[in-house]
Short mmCIF file of C-alpha atoms and ligand atoms in Angstrom, two decimals:
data_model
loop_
_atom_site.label_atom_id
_atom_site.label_comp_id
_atom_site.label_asym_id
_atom_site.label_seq_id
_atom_site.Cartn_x
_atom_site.Cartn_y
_atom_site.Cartn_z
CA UNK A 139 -36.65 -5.00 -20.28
CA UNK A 140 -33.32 -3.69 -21.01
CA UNK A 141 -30.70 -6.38 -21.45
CA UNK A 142 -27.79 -3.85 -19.60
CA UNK A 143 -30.00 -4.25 -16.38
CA UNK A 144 -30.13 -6.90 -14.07
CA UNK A 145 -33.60 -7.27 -11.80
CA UNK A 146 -33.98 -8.27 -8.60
CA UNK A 147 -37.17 -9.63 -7.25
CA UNK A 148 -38.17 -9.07 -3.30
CA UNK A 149 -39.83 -12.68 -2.49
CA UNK A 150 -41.25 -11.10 0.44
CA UNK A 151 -43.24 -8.33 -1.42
CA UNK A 152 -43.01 -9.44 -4.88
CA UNK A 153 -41.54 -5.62 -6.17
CA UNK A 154 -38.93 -5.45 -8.71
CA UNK A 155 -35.74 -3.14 -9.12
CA UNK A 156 -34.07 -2.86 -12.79
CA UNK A 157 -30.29 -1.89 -11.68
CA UNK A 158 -28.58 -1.03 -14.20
CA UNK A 159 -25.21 -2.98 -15.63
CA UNK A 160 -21.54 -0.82 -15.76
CA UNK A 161 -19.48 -2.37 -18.35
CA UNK A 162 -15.77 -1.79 -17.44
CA UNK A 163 -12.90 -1.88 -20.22
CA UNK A 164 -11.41 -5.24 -18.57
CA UNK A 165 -12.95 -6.98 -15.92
CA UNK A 166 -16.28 -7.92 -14.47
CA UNK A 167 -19.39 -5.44 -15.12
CA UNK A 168 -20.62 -3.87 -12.31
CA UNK A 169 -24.45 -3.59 -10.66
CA UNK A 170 -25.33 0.30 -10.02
CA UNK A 171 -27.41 -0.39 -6.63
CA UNK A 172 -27.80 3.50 -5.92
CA UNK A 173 -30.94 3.23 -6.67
CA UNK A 174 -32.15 -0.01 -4.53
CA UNK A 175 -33.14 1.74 -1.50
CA UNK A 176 -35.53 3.84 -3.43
CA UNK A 177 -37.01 0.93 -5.31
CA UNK A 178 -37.13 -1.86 -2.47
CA UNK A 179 -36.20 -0.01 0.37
CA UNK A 180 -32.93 -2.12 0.94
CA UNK A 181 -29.36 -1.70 1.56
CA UNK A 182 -26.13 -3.96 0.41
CA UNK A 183 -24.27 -5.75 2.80
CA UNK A 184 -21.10 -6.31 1.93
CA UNK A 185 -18.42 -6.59 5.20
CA UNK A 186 -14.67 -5.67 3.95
CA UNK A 187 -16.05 -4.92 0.37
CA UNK A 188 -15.31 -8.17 -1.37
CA UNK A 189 -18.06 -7.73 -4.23
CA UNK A 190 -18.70 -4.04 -4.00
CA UNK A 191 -16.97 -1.61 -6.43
CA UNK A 192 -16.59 2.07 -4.54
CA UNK A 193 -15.57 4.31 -7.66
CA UNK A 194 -14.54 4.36 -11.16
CA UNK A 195 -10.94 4.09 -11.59
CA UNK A 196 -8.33 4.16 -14.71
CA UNK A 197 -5.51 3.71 -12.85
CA UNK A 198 -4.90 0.32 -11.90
CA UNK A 199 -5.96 -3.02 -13.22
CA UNK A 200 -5.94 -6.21 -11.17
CA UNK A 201 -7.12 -9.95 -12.64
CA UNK A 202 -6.86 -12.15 -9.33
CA UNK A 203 -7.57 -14.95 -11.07
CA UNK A 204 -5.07 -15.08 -13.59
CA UNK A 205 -2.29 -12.95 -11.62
CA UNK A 206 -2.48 -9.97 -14.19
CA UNK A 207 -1.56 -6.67 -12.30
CA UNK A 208 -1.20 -3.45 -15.04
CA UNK A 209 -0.76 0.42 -14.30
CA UNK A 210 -2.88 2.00 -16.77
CA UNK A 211 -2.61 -1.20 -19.16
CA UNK A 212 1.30 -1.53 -19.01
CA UNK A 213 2.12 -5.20 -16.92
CA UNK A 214 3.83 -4.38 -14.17
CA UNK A 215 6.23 -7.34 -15.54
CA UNK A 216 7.45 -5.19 -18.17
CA UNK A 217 7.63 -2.05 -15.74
CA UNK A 218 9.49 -3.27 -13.45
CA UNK A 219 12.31 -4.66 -15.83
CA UNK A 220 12.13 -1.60 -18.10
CA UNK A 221 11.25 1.35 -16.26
CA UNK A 222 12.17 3.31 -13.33
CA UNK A 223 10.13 4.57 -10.24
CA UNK A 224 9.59 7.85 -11.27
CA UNK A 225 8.88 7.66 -14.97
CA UNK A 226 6.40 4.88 -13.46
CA UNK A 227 4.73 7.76 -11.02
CA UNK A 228 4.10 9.71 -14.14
CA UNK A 229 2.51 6.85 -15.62
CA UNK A 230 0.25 6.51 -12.71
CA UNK A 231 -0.38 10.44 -12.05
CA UNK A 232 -1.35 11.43 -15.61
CA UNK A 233 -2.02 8.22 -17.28
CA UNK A 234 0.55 8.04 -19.74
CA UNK A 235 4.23 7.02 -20.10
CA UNK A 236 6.19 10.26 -20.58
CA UNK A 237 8.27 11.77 -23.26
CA UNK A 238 12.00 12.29 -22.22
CA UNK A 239 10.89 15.93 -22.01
CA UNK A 240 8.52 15.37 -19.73
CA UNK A 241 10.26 13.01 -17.52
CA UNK A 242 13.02 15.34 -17.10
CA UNK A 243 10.63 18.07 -16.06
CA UNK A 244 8.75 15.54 -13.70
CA UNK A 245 11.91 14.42 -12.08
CA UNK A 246 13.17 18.33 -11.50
CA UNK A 247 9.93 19.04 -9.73
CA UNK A 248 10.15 16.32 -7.69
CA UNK A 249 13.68 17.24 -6.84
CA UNK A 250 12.97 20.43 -6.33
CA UNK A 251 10.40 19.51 -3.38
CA UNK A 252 12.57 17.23 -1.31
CA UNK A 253 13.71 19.25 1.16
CA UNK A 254 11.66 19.61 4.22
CA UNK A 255 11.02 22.76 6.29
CA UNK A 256 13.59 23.42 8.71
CA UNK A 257 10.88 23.50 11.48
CA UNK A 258 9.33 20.40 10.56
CA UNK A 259 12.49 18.55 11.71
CA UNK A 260 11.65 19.94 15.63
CA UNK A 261 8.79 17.61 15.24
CA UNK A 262 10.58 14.88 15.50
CA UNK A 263 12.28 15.72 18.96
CA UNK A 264 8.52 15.19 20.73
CA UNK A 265 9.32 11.24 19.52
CA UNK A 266 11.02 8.93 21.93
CA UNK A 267 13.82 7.80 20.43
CA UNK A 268 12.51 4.09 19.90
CA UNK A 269 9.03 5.14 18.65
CA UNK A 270 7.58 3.29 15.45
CA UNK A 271 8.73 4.89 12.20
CA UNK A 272 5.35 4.64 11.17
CA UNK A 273 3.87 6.48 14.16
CA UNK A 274 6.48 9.07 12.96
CA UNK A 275 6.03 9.06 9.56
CA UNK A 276 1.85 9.15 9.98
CA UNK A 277 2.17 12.38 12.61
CA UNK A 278 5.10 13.96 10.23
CA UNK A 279 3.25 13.69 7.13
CA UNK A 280 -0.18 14.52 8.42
CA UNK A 281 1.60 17.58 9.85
CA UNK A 282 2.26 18.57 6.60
CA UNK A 283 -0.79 20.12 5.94
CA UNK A 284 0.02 22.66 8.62
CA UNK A 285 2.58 24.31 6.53
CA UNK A 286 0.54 24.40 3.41
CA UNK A 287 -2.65 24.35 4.74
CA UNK A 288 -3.50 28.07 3.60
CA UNK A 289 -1.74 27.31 0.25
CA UNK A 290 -3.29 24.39 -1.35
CA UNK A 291 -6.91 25.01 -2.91
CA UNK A 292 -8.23 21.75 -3.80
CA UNK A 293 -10.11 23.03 -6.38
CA UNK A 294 -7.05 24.01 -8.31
CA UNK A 295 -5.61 21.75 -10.90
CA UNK A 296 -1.80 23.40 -10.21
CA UNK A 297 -2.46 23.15 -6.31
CA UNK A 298 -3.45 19.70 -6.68
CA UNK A 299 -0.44 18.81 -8.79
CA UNK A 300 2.22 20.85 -6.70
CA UNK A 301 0.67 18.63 -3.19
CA UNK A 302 0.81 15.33 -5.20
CA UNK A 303 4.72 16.31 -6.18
CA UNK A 304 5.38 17.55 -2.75
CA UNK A 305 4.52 14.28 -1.23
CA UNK A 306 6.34 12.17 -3.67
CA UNK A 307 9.08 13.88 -2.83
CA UNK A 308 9.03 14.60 0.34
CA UNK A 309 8.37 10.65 1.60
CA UNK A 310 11.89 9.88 1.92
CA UNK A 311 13.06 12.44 3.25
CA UNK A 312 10.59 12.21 6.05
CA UNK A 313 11.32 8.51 6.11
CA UNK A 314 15.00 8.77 6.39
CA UNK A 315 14.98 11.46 9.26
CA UNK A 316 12.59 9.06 11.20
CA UNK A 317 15.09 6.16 11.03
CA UNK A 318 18.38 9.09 11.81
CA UNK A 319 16.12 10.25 14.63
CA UNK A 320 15.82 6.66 15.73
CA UNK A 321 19.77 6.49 15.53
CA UNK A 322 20.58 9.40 17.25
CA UNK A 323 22.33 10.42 13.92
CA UNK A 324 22.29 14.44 12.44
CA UNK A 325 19.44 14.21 9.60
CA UNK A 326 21.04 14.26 6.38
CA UNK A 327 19.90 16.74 3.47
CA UNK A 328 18.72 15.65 0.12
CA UNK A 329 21.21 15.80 -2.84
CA UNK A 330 19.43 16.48 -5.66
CA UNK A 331 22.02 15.27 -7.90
CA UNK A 332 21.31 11.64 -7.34
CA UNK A 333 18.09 9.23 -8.39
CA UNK A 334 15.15 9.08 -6.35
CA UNK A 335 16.40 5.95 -4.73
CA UNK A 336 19.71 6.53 -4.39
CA UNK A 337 18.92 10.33 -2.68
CA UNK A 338 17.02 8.03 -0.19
CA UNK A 339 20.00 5.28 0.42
CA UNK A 340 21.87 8.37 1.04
CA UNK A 341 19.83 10.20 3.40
CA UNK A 342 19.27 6.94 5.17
CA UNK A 343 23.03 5.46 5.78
CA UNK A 344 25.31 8.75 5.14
CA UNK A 345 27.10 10.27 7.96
CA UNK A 346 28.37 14.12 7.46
CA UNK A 347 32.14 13.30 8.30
CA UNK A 348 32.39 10.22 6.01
CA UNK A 349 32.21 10.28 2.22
CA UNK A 350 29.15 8.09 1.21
CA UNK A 351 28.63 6.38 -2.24
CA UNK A 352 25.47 4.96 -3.57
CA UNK A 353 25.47 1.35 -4.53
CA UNK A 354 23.77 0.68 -7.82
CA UNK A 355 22.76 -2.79 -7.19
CA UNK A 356 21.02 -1.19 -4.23
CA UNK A 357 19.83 1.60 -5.85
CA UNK A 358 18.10 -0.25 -8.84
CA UNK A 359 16.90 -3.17 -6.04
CA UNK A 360 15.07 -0.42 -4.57
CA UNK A 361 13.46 1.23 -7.50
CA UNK A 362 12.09 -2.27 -8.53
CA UNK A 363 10.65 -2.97 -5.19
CA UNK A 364 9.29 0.60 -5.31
CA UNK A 365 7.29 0.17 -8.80
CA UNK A 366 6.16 -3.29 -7.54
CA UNK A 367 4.57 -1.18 -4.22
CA UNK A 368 3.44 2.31 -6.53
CA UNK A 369 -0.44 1.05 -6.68
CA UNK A 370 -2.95 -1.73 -5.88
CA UNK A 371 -5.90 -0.17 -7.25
CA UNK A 372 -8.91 0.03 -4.58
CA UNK A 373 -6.84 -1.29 -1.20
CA UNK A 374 -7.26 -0.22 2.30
CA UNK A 375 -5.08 2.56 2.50
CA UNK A 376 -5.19 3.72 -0.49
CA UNK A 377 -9.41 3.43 -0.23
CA UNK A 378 -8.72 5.07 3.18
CA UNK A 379 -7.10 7.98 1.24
CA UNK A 380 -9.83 8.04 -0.98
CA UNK A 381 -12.34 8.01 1.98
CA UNK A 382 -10.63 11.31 4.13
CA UNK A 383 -9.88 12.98 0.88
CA UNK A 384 -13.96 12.52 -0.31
CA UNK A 385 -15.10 14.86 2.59
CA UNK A 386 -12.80 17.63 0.63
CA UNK A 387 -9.63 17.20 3.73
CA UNK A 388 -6.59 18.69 2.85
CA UNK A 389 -4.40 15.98 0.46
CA UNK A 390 -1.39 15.68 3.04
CA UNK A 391 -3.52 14.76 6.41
CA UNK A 392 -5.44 12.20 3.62
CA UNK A 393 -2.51 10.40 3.10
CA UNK A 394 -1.69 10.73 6.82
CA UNK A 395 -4.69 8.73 7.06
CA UNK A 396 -3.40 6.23 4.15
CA UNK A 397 -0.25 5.59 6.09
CA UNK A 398 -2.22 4.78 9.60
CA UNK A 399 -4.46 2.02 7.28
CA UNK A 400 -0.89 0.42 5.83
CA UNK A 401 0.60 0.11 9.15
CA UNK A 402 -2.22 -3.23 10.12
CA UNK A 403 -0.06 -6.55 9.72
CA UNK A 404 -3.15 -7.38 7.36
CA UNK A 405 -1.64 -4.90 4.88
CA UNK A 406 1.47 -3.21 4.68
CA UNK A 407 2.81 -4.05 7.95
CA UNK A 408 2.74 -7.54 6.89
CA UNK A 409 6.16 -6.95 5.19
CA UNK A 410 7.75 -6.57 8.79
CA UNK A 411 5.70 -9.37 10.95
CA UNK A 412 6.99 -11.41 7.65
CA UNK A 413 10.75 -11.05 8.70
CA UNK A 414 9.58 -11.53 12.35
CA UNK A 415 8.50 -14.67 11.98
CA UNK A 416 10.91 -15.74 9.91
CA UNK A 417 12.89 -14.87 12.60
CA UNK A 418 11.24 -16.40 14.67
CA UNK A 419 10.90 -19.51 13.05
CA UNK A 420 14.48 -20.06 12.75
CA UNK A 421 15.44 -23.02 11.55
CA UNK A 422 14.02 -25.51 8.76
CA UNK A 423 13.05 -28.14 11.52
CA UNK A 424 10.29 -25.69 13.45
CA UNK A 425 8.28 -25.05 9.59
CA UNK A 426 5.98 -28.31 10.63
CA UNK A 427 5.02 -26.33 14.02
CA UNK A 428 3.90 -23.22 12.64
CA UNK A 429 2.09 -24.49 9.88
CA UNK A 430 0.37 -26.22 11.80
CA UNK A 431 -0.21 -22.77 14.08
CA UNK A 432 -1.73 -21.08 10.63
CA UNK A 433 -3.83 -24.33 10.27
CA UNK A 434 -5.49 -23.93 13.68
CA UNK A 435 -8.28 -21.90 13.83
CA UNK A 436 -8.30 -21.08 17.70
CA UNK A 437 -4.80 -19.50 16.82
CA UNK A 438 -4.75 -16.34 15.82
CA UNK A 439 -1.13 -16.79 14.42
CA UNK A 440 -1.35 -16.59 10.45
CA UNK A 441 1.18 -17.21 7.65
CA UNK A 442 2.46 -13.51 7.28
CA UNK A 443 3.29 -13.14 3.88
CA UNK A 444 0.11 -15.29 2.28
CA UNK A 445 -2.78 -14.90 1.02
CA UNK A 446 -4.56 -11.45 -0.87
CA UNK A 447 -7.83 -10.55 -0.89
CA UNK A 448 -7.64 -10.37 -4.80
CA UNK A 449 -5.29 -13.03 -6.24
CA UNK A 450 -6.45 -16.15 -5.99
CA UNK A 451 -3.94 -17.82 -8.30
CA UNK A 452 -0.59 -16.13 -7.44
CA UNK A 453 0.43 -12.34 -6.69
CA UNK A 454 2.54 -11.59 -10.15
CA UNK A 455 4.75 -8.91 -7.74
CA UNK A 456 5.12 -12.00 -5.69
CA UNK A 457 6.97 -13.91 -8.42
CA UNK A 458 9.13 -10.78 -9.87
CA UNK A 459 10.03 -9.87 -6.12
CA UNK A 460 11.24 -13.36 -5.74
CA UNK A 461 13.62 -13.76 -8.63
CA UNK A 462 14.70 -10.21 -7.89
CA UNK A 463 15.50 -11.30 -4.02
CA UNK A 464 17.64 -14.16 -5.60
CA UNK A 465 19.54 -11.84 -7.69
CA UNK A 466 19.96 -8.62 -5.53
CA UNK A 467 21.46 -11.14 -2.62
CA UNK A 468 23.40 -12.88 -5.35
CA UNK A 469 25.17 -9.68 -6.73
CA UNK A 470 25.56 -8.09 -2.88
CA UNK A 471 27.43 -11.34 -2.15
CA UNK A 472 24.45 -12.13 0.48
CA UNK A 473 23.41 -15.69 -1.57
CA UNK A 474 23.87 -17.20 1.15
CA UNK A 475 21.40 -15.66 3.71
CA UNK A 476 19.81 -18.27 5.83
CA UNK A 477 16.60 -16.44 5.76
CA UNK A 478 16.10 -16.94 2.17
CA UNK A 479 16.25 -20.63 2.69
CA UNK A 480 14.24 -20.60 5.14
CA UNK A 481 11.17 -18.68 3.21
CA UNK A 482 11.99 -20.78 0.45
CA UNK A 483 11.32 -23.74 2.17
CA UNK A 484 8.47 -22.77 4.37
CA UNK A 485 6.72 -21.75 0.59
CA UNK A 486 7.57 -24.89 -0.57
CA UNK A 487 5.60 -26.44 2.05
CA UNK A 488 3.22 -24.14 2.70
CA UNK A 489 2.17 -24.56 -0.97
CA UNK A 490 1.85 -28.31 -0.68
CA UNK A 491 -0.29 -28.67 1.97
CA UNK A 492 -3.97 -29.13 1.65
CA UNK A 493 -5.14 -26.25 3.50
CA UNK A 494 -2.90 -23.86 1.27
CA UNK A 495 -4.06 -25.24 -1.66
CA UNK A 496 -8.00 -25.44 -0.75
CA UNK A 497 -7.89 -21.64 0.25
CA UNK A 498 -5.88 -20.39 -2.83
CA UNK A 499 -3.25 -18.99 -0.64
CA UNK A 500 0.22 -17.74 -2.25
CA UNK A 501 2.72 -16.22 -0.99
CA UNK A 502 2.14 -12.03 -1.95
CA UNK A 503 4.04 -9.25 -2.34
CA UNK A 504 5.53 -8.72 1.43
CA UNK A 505 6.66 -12.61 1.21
CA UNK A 506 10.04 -11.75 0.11
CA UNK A 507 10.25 -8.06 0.21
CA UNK A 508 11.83 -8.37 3.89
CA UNK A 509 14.69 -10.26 2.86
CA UNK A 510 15.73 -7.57 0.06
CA UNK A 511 15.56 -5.09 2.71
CA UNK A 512 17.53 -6.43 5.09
CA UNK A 513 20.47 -7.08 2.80
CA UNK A 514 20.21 -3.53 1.55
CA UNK A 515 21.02 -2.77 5.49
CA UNK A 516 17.04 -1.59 6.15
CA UNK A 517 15.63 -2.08 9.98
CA UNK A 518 13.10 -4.65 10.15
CA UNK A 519 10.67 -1.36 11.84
CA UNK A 520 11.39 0.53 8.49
CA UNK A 521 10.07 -2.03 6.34
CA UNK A 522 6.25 -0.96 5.73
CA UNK A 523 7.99 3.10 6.04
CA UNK A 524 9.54 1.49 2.37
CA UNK A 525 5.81 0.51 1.24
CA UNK A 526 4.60 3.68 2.36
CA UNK A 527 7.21 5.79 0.24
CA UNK A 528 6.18 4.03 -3.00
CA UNK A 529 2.78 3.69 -1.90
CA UNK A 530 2.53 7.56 -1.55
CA UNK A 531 2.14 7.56 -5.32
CA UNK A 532 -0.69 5.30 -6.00
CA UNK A 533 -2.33 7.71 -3.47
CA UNK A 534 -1.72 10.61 -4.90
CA UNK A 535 -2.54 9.24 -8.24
CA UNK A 536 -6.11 8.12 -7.00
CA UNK A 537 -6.77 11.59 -4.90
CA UNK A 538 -6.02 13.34 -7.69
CA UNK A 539 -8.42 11.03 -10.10
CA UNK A 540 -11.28 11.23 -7.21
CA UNK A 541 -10.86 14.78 -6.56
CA UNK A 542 -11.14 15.79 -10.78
CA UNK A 543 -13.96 13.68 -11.06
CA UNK A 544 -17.10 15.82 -11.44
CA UNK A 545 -19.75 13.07 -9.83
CA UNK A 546 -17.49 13.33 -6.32
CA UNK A 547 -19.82 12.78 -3.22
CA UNK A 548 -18.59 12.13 0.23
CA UNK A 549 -17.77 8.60 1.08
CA UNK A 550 -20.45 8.15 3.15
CA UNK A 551 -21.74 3.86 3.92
CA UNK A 552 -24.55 2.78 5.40
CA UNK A 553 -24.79 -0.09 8.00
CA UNK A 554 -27.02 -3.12 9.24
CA UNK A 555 -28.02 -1.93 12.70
CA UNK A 556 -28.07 -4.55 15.15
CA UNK A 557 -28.37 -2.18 18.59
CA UNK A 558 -31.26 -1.97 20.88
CA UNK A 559 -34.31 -0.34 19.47
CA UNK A 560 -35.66 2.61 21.16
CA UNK A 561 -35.59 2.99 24.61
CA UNK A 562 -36.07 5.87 27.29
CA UNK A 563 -33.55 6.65 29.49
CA UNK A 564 -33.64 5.15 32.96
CA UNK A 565 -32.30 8.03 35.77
CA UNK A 566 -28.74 6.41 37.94
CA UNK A 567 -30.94 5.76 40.90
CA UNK A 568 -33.41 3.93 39.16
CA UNK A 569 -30.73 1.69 37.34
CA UNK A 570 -30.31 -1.63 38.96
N1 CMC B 108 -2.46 -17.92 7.07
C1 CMC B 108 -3.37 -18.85 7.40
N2 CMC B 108 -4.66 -18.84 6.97
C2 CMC B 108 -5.02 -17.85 6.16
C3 CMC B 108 -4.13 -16.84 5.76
C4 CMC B 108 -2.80 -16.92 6.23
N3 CMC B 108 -1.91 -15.99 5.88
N4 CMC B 108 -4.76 -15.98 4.96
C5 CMC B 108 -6.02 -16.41 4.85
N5 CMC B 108 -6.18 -17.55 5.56
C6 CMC B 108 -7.40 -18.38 5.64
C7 CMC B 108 -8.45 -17.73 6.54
O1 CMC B 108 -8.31 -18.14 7.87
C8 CMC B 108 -9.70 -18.22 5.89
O2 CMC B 108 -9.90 -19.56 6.26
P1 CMC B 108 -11.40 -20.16 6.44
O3 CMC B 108 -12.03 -20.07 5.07
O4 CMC B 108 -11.21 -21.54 6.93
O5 CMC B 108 -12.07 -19.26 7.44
C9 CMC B 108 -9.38 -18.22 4.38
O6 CMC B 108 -7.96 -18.40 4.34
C10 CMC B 108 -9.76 -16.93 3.68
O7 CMC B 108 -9.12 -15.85 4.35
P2 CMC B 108 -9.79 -14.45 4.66
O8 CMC B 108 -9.24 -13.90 5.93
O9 CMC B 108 -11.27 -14.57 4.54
O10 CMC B 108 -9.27 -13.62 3.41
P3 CMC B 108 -9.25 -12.05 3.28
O11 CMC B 108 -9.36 -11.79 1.83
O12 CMC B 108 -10.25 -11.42 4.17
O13 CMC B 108 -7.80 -11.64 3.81
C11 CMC B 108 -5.45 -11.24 3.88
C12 CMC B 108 -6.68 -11.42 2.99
C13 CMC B 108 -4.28 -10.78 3.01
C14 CMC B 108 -5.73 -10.13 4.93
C15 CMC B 108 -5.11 -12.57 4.58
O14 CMC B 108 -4.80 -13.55 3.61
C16 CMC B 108 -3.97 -12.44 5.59
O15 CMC B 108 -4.21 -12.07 6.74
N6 CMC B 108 -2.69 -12.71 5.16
C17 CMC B 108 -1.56 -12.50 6.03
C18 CMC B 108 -1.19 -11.02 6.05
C19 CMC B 108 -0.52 -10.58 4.79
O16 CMC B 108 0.38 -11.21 4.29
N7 CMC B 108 -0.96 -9.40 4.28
C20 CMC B 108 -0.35 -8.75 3.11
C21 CMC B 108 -1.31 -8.65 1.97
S1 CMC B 108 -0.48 -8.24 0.44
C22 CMC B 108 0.20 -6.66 0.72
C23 CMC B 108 -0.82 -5.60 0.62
O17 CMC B 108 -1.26 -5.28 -0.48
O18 CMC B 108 -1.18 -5.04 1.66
#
């Protein structure tokens, strides 16, 4: 027997299955169990995936143990403090850092897709004023593929590109007209003259009969927390992507889908119910009470902000986001922000209490990203909008892997059926 297989034996029939062993460039090996049904007639069962790789992936690299998070081996440590959002979406589309050359033609394309059809903005009138920006943003975007829907051929490495650049850049430009609509405020175009970031702040807070200047501390705060949010490897939404995008949908109603599986408080929307409760909490003296609320298992109240799936040690964006939180507040004269206090202290005892510590749970990547937000003068509803914007590119990045890869098959799980066997159907007047 090979030693690059592992064998299971069925005690019940005594048959063996040789599965063979995937060696990965970092990380644990995998168990190819394709071929388990044929051999022992089984399935896996694995609810919410925790041991089951879907695909093969060179994008993103995650240790939860030791908090190591890299985009395409670079540590998102050094990214973050080096680099900026876009020359990191190059990174993560085509898998390495860019020449100046290339990073100035990158960052023209992307400017050169961030206006949005004129029609497009009627969509928004069929929105209440006070709807979700995500409910928005996940009808706008899908709606996308309506106006390239007879222009994009999957199968065509230029089409591909040209829908992964047209999402990029039209995010926040769809994001910023969803928070104007919200306003009541005229939408305000893109000016391609400024950064990615600071075109955003602009199309978010300008008004046409005021002059409007971009903020570098602001600017810069939001490109970090954007690279920090660009990927996450194998995650719900960006799996979700993966999943639509497997059956060969079109790439802008995939991501549609993407941005409906970010929205659950269990991923990106944690970032807002963070700031809620916060909120909500108030002062210092109520911590003890809703601790003890996350403690109790007959409430459904959790920590927001805690706990990952993946790191069981500490979330490294966790730690950078924190530090930068301390700094951006410090140098927009905000140091003083009682709500940064107040998340300081409910870590602090949050990661000194037994249950906490017993359950590996550390504050992640939407602990602090709230605060930064709301300094920067960002709604508490726009907050996971922000995630979905940087997120946008570790989805494209991962459609555009899944859909080049030549072993593609539809996403397509099995389950453990636990209905009624069958049964003949009983006519309404015999039913009692
Ligand atoms: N507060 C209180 N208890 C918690 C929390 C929390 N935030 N998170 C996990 N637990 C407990 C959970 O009740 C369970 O306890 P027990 O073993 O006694 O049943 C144990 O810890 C393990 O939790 P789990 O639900 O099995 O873990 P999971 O891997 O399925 O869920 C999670 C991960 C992130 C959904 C979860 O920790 C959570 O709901 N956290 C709060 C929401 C949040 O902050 N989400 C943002 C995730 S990071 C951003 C992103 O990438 O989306």
């Amino acid at each position: 027997m090979s030693n690059d297989t592992v064998t299971l034996i069925d005690n019940r029939t005594g048959k063996r299955a040789d599965l063979p062993i995937l060696d990965p460039t970092l990380g644990p090996s995998t168990v190819a169990i394709g071929g388990l049904p044929k051999a022992l007639g089984y399935f896996t069962f694995d609810p919410g995936f925790v041991a089951t790789a879907s695909c093969r992936s060179a994008i993103t690299y995650i240790d939860g143990e030791e908090g190591v998070l890299l985009y395409r081996g670079y540590p998102i440590e050094q990214l973050a403090e080096q680099s900026t959002f876009l020359e990191v979406a190059y990174l993560l589309l085509y898998g390495e850092l860019p020449t100046a050359e290339e990073l100035a033609a990158f960052e023209r394309s992307i400017t050169n897709h961030t206006m949005i059809n004129e029609s497009l903005k009627s969509f928004f009138n069929g929105f209440h004023y006070d709807a979700h920006p995500m409910a928005m943003m996940c009808g706008v975007v899908g709606s996308l593929s309506a106006f390239y829907y007879n222009h994009t051929d999957i199968n065509d490495p230029a089409d591909r590109d040209l829908a992964a650049h047209r999402l990029i850049a039209k995010m926040p430009t769809i994001a910023a007209a969803c928070y104007k609509h919200g306003k009541g405020e005229p939408f305000v175009y893109p000016d391609n003259r400024l950064s990615y970031t600071g075109n955003f702040l602009r199309m978010m807070f300008a008004i046409p009969s005021e002059p409007y200047e971009v903020d570098p501390v602001a600017e810069r705060a939001l490109d970090v927390l954007f690279i920090l949010h660009a990927d996450h490897e194998q995650n719900a939404s960006t799996s979700t992507v993966r999943l639509a995008g497997s059956t060969g949908a079109h790439p802008y109603a995939s991501v549609a889908a993407g941005i409906a599986a970010l929205w659950g408080p269990a991923h990106g929307g944690a970032n807002e119910a963070v700031l809620r409760m916060l909120e909500e909490i108030g002062h210092p003296d109520n911590i003890p009470k809703y601790i003890a609320k996350a403690k109790d298992k007959d409430d459904p109240f959790r920590l927001m902000g805690f706990g990952h799936r993946v790191y069981k040690n500490y979330d490294p964006r966790a730690k950078i986001i924190r530090r930068h939180c301390y700094e951006v507040l410090e140098k927009l004269g905000k140091r003083n922000e009682a709500l940064l206090d107040l998340a300081m202290r409910l870590e602090e005892v949050a990661l000194s209490d037994e249950y906490f510590i017993e359950r590996k749970l550390y504050p992640n990547v939407d602990f602090y990203t709230g605060i930064i937000y709301k300094a920067l003068g960002i709604p508490t509803n726009m907050f996971t909008v922000m995630f979905a914007i940087a997120r946008t590119v570790g989805w494209v990045a991962h459609w555009l892997e899944m859909v080049s890869d030549p072993e593609l098959r539809i996403g397509r799980p099995r389950q453990l059926y636990t209905g009624p066997a069958r049964r003949d159907y009983v006519a309404l007047d015999q039913r009692g």
